[in-house]
Every structure is written in C-alpha cells, then in structure tokens.
Short mmCIF file of C-alpha atoms in Angstrom, two decimals:
data_model
loop_
_atom_site.label_atom_id
_atom_site.label_comp_id
_atom_site.label_asym_id
_atom_site.label_seq_id
_atom_site.Cartn_x
_atom_site.Cartn_y
_atom_site.Cartn_z
CA MET M 1232 0.00 0.00 0.00
CA ARG M 1233 1.49 3.32 -1.08
CA LEU M 1234 0.16 5.18 1.93
CA ARG M 1235 1.98 2.80 4.29
CA ARG M 1236 5.20 3.23 2.29
CA PHE M 1237 4.76 7.02 2.24
CA LYS M 1238 4.39 7.00 6.03
CA ALA M 1239 7.39 4.67 6.49
CA GLU M 1240 9.55 7.10 4.51
CA GLY M 1241 8.67 9.87 6.95
CA GLY M 1242 5.70 11.37 5.13
CA LYS M 1243 3.21 13.30 7.20
CA ARG M 1244 -0.55 13.71 6.95
CA ALA M 1245 -0.27 17.49 6.62
CA GLU M 1246 1.93 17.09 3.54
CA LEU M 1247 -0.81 15.14 1.82
CA LEU M 1248 -3.62 17.47 2.80
CA HIS M 1249 -1.83 20.79 2.29
CA GLY M 1250 1.44 20.29 0.42
CA THR M 1251 2.86 18.08 -2.32
CA ARG M 1252 0.27 15.42 -2.94
CA VAL M 1253 1.67 13.10 -5.63
CA TYR M 1254 3.67 10.11 -4.38
CA LEU M 1255 4.98 7.36 -6.69
CA GLY M 1256 2.73 8.60 -9.47
CA GLU M 1257 -0.48 8.54 -7.44
CA ASP M 1258 -2.25 11.55 -5.94
CA LEU M 1259 -2.35 10.29 -2.35
CA GLY M 1260 -3.60 13.63 -1.07
CA LYS M 1261 -6.69 13.52 -3.24
CA TRP M 1262 -7.29 9.90 -2.32
CA LEU M 1263 -6.93 10.62 1.41
CA CYS M 1264 -9.34 13.57 1.20
CA GLU M 1265 -11.87 11.31 -0.54
CA GLN M 1266 -11.51 8.75 2.26
CA HIS M 1267 -12.21 11.47 4.83
CA VAL M 1268 -15.32 12.58 2.95
CA ARG M 1269 -16.69 9.04 2.79
CA TRP M 1270 -15.39 8.09 6.25
CA LYS M 1271 -18.75 6.80 7.49
CA GLU M 1272 -19.08 4.54 4.43
CA LEU M 1273 -15.67 2.87 4.92
CA HIS M 1274 -15.50 -0.58 6.45
CA GLU M 1275 -14.29 -0.77 10.04
CA ARG M 1276 -10.99 -2.37 8.93
CA GLN M 1277 -10.32 0.43 6.40
CA ARG M 1278 -10.88 3.07 9.08
CA ALA M 1279 -8.67 1.14 11.52
CA VAL M 1280 -5.79 1.01 9.00
CA LEU M 1281 -6.00 4.75 8.34
CA GLU M 1282 -6.16 5.51 12.06
CA GLU M 1283 -3.22 3.17 12.73
CA LEU M 1284 -1.21 5.21 10.23
CA ARG M 1285 -2.52 8.40 11.91
CA MET M 1286 -4.13 9.41 8.62
CA GLY M 1287 -7.75 9.60 9.79
CA PRO M 1288 -9.79 12.79 9.64
CA ALA M 1289 -9.14 15.54 12.19
CA ALA M 1290 -11.31 15.57 15.29
CA GLY M 1291 -14.42 17.62 14.56
CA ASP M 1292 -13.92 17.51 10.78
CA ALA M 1293 -17.24 18.84 9.44
CA ARG M 1294 -17.13 16.48 6.45
CA VAL M 1295 -17.24 13.53 8.84
CA THR M 1296 -19.26 14.77 11.81
CA SER M 1297 -22.15 16.40 9.98
CA ALA M 1298 -24.72 14.18 8.34
CA VAL M 1299 -26.30 16.94 6.26
CA PRO M 1300 -24.20 19.65 4.62
CA GLN M 1301 -25.23 23.16 5.60
CA ALA M 1302 -26.76 25.39 2.98
CA ARG M 1303 -24.67 28.29 1.77
CA ARG M 1304 -25.51 31.46 3.67
CA GLY M 1305 -26.66 34.50 1.76
CA ARG M 1306 -24.90 37.87 1.69
CA LYS M 1307 -27.43 39.43 4.06
CA GLU M 1308 -26.85 36.70 6.67
CA ARG M 1309 -23.08 37.12 6.44
CA LEU M 1310 -23.36 40.90 6.74
CA MET M 1311 -25.71 40.58 9.71
CA GLU M 1312 -23.00 38.56 11.46
CA VAL M 1313 -20.61 41.49 10.95
CA VAL M 1314 -23.17 43.98 12.25
CA ILE M 1315 -23.90 41.89 15.36
CA ALA M 1316 -20.18 41.43 16.03
CA ALA M 1317 -19.63 45.19 15.58
CA GLN M 1318 -22.43 45.98 18.03
CA ARG M 1319 -20.86 43.60 20.56
CA HIS M 1320 -17.52 45.35 20.08
CA LEU M 1321 -19.21 48.70 20.70
CA ASP M 1322 -20.70 47.34 23.94
CA GLU M 1323 -17.53 45.56 25.14
CA ALA M 1324 -14.58 47.59 23.87
CA GLY M 1325 -15.91 50.91 22.63
CA PRO M 1326 -15.87 52.63 19.24
CA LEU M 1327 -14.85 50.79 16.09
CA VAL M 1328 -12.84 53.75 14.72
CA ASP M 1329 -10.66 56.48 16.21
CA GLU M 1330 -10.95 60.24 15.63
CA ALA M 1331 -8.92 59.94 12.41
CA GLY M 1332 -11.33 57.34 10.99
CA GLN M 1333 -8.92 54.40 11.38
CA LEU M 1334 -10.24 51.03 12.61
CA ARG M 1335 -9.52 50.49 16.33
CA VAL M 1336 -10.61 46.86 16.38
CA ALA M 1337 -7.83 44.56 17.57
CA ALA M 1338 -6.75 41.96 15.02
CA ASP M 1339 -7.41 39.18 17.53
CA TYR M 1340 -10.92 40.37 18.46
CA ARG M 1341 -13.36 37.64 17.60
CA ALA M 1342 -17.03 37.57 18.46
CA GLU M 1343 -19.11 34.42 18.34
CA VAL M 1344 -22.34 34.95 16.44
CA GLU M 1345 -24.77 32.04 16.10
CA GLY M 1346 -22.00 29.54 16.77
CA ARG M 1347 -19.60 31.06 14.24
CA GLU M 1348 -16.46 32.96 15.09
CA VAL M 1349 -16.38 36.37 13.37
CA GLN M 1350 -12.97 37.96 12.82
CA LEU M 1351 -14.32 41.47 13.03
CA LYS M 1352 -11.37 43.52 11.77
CA LYS M 1353 -10.89 41.33 8.69
CA ARG M 1354 -14.59 41.35 7.91
CA LEU M 1355 -14.88 45.13 8.35
CA TYR M 1356 -12.07 45.67 5.86
CA ALA M 1357 -13.93 43.43 3.40
CA VAL M 1358 -17.19 45.34 3.97
CA ARG M 1359 -15.44 48.67 3.44
CA ALA M 1360 -13.97 47.46 0.15
CA ARG M 1361 -17.36 46.30 -1.16
CA TYR M 1362 -19.70 48.75 0.58
CA ASP M 1363 -20.51 50.84 -2.51
CA SER M 1364 -21.55 47.71 -4.43
CA TYR M 1365 -24.16 46.73 -1.80
CA PRO M 1366 -27.79 47.59 -2.47
CA PRO M 1367 -29.24 50.33 -0.21
CA GLU M 1368 -31.04 47.86 2.08
CA LEU M 1369 -27.72 46.15 2.90
CA GLN M 1370 -25.90 49.48 3.27
CA ALA M 1371 -28.56 50.52 5.78
CA LEU M 1372 -27.50 47.68 8.10
CA PHE M 1373 -24.30 49.56 8.94
CA VAL M 1374 -25.88 52.93 9.78
CA GLY M 1375 -25.33 53.81 13.43
CA LEU M 1376 -22.08 51.87 13.90
CA GLY M 1377 -19.95 55.00 13.52
CA LEU M 1378 -18.07 53.79 10.46
CA PRO M 1379 -16.80 56.70 8.34
CA TRP M 1380 -17.50 55.07 4.98
CA VAL M 1381 -21.17 54.40 5.82
CA LYS M 1382 -23.59 56.90 4.33
CA ALA M 1383 -26.83 57.68 6.09
CA PRO M 1384 -29.88 57.06 3.85
CA GLY M 1385 -30.42 60.12 1.66
CA ALA M 1386 -27.08 61.65 2.72
CA ASP M 1387 -25.95 61.97 -0.89
CA GLY M 1388 -28.26 64.95 -1.44
CA GLY M 1389 -30.57 63.08 -3.81
CA VAL M 1390 -27.89 62.53 -6.45
CA ASP M 1391 -28.43 58.78 -6.53
CA ASP M 1392 -32.21 58.74 -6.08
CA LEU M 1393 -32.69 57.71 -9.71
CA ALA M 1394 -30.14 54.90 -9.34
CA ARG M 1395 -31.84 53.75 -6.12
CA ALA M 1396 -35.22 53.73 -7.83
CA LYS M 1397 -33.80 51.58 -10.64
CA CYS M 1398 -32.30 49.16 -8.08
CA ALA M 1399 -35.66 48.88 -6.37
CA GLU M 1400 -37.33 48.09 -9.70
CA VAL M 1401 -34.84 45.34 -10.46
CA THR M 1402 -35.20 43.61 -7.09
#
C-alpha cells in the first residue's frame, strides 16, 4: 500500500492534505481527502488502518461529523454577522474607529455569532472594500455603527435617487 510506504519514509498527513500530494505517481492527497469525505461509508478495517497510520480525519472535521451539509448562507446573513459582532464590540470595547477614521478593532478580536467565530477587523475591511456595491437595504444595516464610509440614507443629497429607484425596480 502506497500510503503505508509514504508514512514509512517519513511522510506526514499534513503534507498530503496541504502540500505536495503526488507520491509514486499517485495523488495520495486527493485519495486521502476522498476517504475522509466518505469516512462513514468505509469498512471498520479500512478506518482502523488509516487511524493506525494516523491518517484519519481531524477531530471535529465537518465532512465527517455532519450528516447533512449546511446550505450556503446569503450575503445578508453574512453581513448581519458582521453587524452583530460590531455591536458587541461597541458594547464591550468601545468605538470601532478612532478620531482619524482608522479602525480600532484589535486583530485578535473575535465575536461568536450564532455559533460562528467572526474575525471582526478582517470582515470590516472586506465590507469597506465592497460597501458601494451593496444595495441600499444592505448598506442601511451599517448605519449607526460609527463607520466613516457608511452613508446615512439620503445623505448623498438626492444625487443617486434615480439609481436607487432603478435598483428597487430590479429587485
């Protein structure tokens, strides 16, 4: 078995899952990932061999522990996570930005929202980069958080009212 030989030559599980994957002409990394995905379908002996080689799935691997894959979350749900995490930061640590308009959120600040860890600083940078492409109803979620790039509804002096009306017609 190539996997046993790979292991005997000092190969590590991480190399197969994250690094060079081809060994003796066979893509062992791809094969191992497939075994992890179908872990529950494998025979007991097959699982025992992989575990003996310390090549089983990681503890808590979602592909193995969850019976039903979760549906992809929509943009509004993902943005609501950011808003909730930002509100928690406001309550716990204070303002999100300083007087100069720079983010004050620590890089290691993480809020748990509905069982998911939200890396607030990273997500706020992503929101800032895409904010102008969001429809008005999603932009409105961020009003009141004190973020300098957030425009209050109607703050543009009516310049984009026609564009907003067209967006409303499309949706």
